[in-house]
Short mmCIF file of C-alpha atoms in Angstrom, two decimals:
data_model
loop_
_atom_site.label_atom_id
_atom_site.label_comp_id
_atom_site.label_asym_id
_atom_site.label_seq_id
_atom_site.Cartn_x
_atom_site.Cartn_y
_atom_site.Cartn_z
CA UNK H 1 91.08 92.94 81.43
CA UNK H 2 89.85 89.43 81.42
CA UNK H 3 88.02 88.97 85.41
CA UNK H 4 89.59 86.09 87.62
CA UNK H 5 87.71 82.80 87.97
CA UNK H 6 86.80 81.60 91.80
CA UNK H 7 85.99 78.38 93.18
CA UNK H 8 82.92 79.65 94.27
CA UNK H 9 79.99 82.25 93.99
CA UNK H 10 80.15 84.63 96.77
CA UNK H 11 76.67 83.57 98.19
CA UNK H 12 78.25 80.20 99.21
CA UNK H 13 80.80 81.49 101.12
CA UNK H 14 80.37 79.38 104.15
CA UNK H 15 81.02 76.33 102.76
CA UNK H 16 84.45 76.82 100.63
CA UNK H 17 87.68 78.07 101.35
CA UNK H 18 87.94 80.54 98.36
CA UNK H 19 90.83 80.97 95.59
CA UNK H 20 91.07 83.10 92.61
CA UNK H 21 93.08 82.50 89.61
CA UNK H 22 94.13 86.14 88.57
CA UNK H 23 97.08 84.95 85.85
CA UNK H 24 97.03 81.70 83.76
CA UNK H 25 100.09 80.54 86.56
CA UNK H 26 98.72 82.76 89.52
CA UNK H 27 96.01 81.96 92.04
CA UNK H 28 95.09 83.82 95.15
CA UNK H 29 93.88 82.89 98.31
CA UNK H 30 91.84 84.60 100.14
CA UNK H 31 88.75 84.88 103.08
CA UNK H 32 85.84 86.66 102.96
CA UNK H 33 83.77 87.31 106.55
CA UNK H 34 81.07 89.64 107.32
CA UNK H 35 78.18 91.82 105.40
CA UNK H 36 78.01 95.12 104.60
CA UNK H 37 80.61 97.39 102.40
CA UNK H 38 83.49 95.94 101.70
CA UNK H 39 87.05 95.89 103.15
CA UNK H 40 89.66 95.24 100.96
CA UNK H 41 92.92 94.01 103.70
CA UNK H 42 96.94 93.91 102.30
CA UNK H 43 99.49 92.49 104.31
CA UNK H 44 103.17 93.73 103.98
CA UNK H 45 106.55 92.41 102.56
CA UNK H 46 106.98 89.02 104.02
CA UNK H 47 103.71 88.34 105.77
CA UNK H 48 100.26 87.05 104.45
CA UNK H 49 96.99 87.81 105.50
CA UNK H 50 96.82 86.51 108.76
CA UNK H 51 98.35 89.54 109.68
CA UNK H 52 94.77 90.86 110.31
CA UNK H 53 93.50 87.93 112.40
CA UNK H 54 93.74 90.66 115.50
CA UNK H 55 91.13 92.74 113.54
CA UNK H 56 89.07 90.50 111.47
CA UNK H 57 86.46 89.45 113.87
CA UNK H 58 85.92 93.40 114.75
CA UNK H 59 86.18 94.69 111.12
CA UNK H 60 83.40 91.79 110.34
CA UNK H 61 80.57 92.92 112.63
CA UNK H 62 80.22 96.03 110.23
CA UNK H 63 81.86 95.04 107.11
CA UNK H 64 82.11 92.54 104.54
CA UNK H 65 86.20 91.97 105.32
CA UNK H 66 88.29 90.50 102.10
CA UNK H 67 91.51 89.56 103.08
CA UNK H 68 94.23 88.12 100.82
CA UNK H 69 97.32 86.73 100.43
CA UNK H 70 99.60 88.66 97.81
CA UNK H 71 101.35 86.70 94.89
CA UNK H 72 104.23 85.09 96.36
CA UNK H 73 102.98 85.24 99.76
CA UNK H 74 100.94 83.05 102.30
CA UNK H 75 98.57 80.08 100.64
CA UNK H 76 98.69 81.73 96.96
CA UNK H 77 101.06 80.83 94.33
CA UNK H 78 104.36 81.74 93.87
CA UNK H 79 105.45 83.04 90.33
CA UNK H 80 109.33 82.40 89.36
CA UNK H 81 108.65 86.52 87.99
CA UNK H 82 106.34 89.42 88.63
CA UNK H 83 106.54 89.42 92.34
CA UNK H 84 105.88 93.38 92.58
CA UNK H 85 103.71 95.32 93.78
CA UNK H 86 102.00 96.64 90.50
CA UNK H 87 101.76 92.96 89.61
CA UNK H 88 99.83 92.37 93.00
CA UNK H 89 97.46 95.26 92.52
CA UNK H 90 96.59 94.63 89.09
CA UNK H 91 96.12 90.46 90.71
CA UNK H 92 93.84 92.57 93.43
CA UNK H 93 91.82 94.68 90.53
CA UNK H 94 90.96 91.00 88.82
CA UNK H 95 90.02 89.38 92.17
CA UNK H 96 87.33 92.68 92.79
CA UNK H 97 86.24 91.77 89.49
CA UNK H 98 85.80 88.37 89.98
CA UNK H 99 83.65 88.97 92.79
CA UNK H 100 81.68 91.66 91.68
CA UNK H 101 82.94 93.91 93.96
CA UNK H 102 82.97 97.69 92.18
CA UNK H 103 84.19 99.66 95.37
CA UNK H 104 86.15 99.12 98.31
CA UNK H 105 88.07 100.68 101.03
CA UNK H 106 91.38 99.42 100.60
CA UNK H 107 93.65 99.11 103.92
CA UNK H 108 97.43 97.91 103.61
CA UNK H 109 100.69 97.91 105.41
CA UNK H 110 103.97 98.95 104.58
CA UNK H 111 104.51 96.79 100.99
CA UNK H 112 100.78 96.81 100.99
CA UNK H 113 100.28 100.17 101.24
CA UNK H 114 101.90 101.01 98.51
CA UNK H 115 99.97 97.77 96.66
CA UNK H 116 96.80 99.91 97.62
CA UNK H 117 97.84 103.14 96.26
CA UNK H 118 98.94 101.86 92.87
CA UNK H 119 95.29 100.39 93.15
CA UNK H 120 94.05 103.67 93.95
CA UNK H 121 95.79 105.64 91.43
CA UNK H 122 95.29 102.98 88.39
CA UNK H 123 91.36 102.12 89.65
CA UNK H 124 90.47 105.24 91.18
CA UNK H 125 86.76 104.19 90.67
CA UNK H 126 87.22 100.70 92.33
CA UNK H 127 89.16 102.60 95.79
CA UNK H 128 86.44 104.52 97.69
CA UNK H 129 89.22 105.06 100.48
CA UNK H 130 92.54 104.29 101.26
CA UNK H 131 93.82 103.70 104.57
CA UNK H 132 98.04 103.51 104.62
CA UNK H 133 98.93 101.52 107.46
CA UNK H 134 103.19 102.69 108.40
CA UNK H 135 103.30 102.76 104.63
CA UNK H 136 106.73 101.53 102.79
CA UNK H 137 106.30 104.60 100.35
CA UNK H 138 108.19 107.80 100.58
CA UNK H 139 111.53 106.82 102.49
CA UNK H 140 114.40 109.41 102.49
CA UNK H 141 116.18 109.78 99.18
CA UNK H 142 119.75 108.64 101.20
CA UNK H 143 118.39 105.03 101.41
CA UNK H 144 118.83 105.10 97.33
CA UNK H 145 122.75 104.27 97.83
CA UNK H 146 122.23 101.14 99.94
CA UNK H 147 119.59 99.58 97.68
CA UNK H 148 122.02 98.10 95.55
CA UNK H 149 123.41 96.13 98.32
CA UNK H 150 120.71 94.93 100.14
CA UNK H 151 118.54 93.53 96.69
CA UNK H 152 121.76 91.48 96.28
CA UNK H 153 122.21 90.47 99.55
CA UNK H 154 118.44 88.95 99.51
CA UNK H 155 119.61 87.50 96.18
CA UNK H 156 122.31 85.40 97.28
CA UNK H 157 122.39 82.40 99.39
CA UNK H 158 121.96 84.08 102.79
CA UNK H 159 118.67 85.80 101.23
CA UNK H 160 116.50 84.83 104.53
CA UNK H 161 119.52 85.88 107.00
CA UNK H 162 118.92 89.20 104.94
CA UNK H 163 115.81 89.59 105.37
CA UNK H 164 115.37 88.76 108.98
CA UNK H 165 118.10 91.74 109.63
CA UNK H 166 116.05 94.21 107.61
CA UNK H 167 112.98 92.97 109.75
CA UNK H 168 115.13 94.05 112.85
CA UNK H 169 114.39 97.91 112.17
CA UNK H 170 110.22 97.07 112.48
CA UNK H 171 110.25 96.36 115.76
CA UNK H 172 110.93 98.47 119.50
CA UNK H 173 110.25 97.58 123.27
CA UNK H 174 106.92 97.97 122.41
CA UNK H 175 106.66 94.91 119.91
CA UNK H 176 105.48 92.06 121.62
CA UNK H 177 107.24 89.25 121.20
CA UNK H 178 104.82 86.90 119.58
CA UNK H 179 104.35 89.60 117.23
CA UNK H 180 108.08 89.66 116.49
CA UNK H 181 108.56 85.81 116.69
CA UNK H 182 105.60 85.61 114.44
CA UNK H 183 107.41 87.24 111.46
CA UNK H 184 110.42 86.16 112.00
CA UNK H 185 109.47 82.49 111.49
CA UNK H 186 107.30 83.79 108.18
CA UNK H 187 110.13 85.76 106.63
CA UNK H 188 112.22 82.23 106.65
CA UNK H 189 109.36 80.57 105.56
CA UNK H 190 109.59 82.91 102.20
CA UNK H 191 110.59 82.02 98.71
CA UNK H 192 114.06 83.67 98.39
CA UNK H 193 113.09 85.34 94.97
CA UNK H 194 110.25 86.56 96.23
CA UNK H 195 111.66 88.12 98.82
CA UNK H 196 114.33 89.97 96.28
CA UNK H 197 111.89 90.45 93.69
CA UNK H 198 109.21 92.38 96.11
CA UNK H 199 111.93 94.52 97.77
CA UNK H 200 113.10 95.47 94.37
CA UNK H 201 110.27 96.42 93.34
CA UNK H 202 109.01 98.78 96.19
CA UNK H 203 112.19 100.68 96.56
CA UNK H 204 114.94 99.88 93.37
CA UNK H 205 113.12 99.68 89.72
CA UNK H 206 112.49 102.60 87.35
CA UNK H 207 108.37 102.66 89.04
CA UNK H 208 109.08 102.27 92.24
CA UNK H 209 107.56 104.62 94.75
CA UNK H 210 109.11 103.50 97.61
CA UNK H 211 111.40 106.69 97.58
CA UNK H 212 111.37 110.24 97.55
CA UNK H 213 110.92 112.18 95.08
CA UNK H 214 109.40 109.50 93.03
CA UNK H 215 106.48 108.74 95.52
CA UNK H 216 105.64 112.52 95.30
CA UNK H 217 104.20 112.88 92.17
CA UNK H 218 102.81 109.29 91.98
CA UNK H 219 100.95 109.62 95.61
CA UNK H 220 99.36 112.93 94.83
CA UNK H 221 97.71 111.23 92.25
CA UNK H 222 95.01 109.39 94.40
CA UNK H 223 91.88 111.16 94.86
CA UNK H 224 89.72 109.38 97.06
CA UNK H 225 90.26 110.17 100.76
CA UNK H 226 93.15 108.83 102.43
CA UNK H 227 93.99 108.20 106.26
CA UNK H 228 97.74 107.54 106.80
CA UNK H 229 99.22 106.06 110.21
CA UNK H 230 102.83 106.71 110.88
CA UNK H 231 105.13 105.34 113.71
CA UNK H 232 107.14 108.71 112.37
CA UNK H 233 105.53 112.24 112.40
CA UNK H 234 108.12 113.78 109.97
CA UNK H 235 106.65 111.05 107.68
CA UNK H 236 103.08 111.61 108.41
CA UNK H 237 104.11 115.34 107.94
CA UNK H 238 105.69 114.89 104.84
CA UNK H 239 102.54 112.72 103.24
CA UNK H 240 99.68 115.18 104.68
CA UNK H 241 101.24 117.46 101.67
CA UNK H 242 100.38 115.10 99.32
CA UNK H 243 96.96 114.39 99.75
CA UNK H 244 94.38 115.37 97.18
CA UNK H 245 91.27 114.90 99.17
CA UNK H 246 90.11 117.04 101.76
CA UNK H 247 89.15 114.33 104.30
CA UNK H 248 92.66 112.89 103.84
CA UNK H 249 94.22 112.55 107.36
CA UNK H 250 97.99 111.69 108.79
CA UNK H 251 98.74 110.59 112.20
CA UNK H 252 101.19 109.83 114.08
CA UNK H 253 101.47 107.14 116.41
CA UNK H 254 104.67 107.75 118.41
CA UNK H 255 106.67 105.39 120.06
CA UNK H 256 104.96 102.32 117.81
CA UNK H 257 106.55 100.09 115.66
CA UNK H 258 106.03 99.83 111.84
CA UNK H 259 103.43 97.06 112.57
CA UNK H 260 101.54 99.34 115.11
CA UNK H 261 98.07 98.04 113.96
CA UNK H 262 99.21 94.56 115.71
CA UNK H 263 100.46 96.03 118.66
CA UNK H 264 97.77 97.87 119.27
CA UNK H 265 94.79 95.97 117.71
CA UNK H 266 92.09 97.79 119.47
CA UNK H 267 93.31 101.40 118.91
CA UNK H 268 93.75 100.73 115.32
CA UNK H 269 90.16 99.31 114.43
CA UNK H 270 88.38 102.30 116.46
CA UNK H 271 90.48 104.74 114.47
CA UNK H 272 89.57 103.13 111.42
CA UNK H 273 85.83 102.45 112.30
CA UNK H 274 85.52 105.97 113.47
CA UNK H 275 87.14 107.75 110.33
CA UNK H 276 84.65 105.80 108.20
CA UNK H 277 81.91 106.23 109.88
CA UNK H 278 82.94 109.85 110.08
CA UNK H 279 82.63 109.55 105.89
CA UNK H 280 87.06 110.06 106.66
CA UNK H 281 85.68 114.14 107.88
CA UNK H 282 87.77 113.69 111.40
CA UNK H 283 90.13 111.29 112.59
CA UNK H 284 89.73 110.86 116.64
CA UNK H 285 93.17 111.85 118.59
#
């Protein structure tokens, strides 16, 4: 594997606003704050990496904090094919590369949780932990029989309409709104096929892991430790069966929605901060 070319050596970080060309028709962008080991940050289906700008500025005091935007997402290009999320880790395994970065601690949500894992499972040298933010792996097998509809619906013409009503089932009364308006405004500012093309590929082609039982066997796989945070505690149940490593932790978070690390900003980055300085041996209540 051929490592990405950057606009810039890592020492002058300061000065540039960074970019990485992973593919010959693929660049990333991405920001890089703070010293110390590194944090690799994935948004989710939709988003880009501002996403994390409640929990950069804490992350940073303590970590060197890489955040990017996925193919097809955000500031970095946007491929007419490939917009999946083993195309996006193997883009993430070139940008490491790139910057000389051999280890990480890899946090994602939902699509970008499962972005991480595949990193995990195909680099398992490069992840030093995995943290699974809601994660958009391991959904009930029933879904499988309205996939069919719903990757043609974001196909067709009314492909952001779609999108927006998926979005609907990611927020409660505890979303704030800005948090809600915020996403709403970014799913219509999406590339249509992107938008099909990502979904597909988390839930509907033959590698997809975003179901059960295919995640099973695919998620049991990563052996570094992982700490998973669930909305749902039959699915932080269901993972804590899978994990491979015994500092692996679930929790559950009830009464969140699926993008609990924005609605509560400060919980999650003392949960995080605590399990690694912990070396992942206890997660805090």
């Amino acid at each position: 594997m051929q490592p990405a070319r950057t606009s810039r050596e890592p020492a002058q970080k300061e000065a540039i606003v960074p970019y990485a060309l992973v593919e010959a028709d693929v660049r990333l962008f991405y920001t890089d704050d703070g010293t110390g080991p590194p944090l690799l940050l994935v948004h989710g289906w939709g988003a880009d990496s501002h996403q994390w700008s409640w929990h950069l500025d804490a992350l940073a005091e303590r970590h060197r904090v890489l955040a990017v935007d996925l193919r097809g997402h955000g500031y970095s290009s946007v491929p007419a094919e490939g917009n999946t999320p083993r195309r996006m880790a193997a883009d993430l395994a070139r940008l490491l590369a790139a910057l000389d970065v051999t280890e990480i601690v890899a946090v994602g949500h939902s699509m970008g949780a499962q972005v991480v894992s595949v990193l995990a499972v195909e680099h398992p040298r490069l992840v030093a932990r995995l943290v699974a933010v809601d994660p958009g792996y391991g959904m009930p097998p029933e879904l499988a029989a309205t996939l069919a509809g719903t990757v043609a619906a974001l196909g067709s013409a009314h492909a952001h309409e779609t999108a927006v009503e998926i979005d609907r089932w990611c927020t409660n009364a505890a979303t704030p709104a800005v948090v809600r308006n915020w996403h709403r405004r970014r799913l219509y500012g999406m590339a249509p096929h992107v938008l099909a093309q990502a979904f597909e590929g988390m839930f509907a082609l033959p590698d997809s892991i975003g179901l059960r039982p295919a995640a099973d066997a695919y998620l049991a796989r990563r052996s570094c430790p992982v700490l998973s945070i669930w909305s749902d505690p039959r699915q932080a149940a269901w993972e804590s069966r899978l994990f491979a490593h015994p500092a692996s932790r679930a929790v559950a978070w009830e009464g969140a929605g699926h993008r609990l690390h924005e609605e509560r900003p400060e919980a999650f980055v003392r949960l995080l901060l605590e399990w690694l300085a912990d070396g992942g041996a206890a997660v805090p209540a």
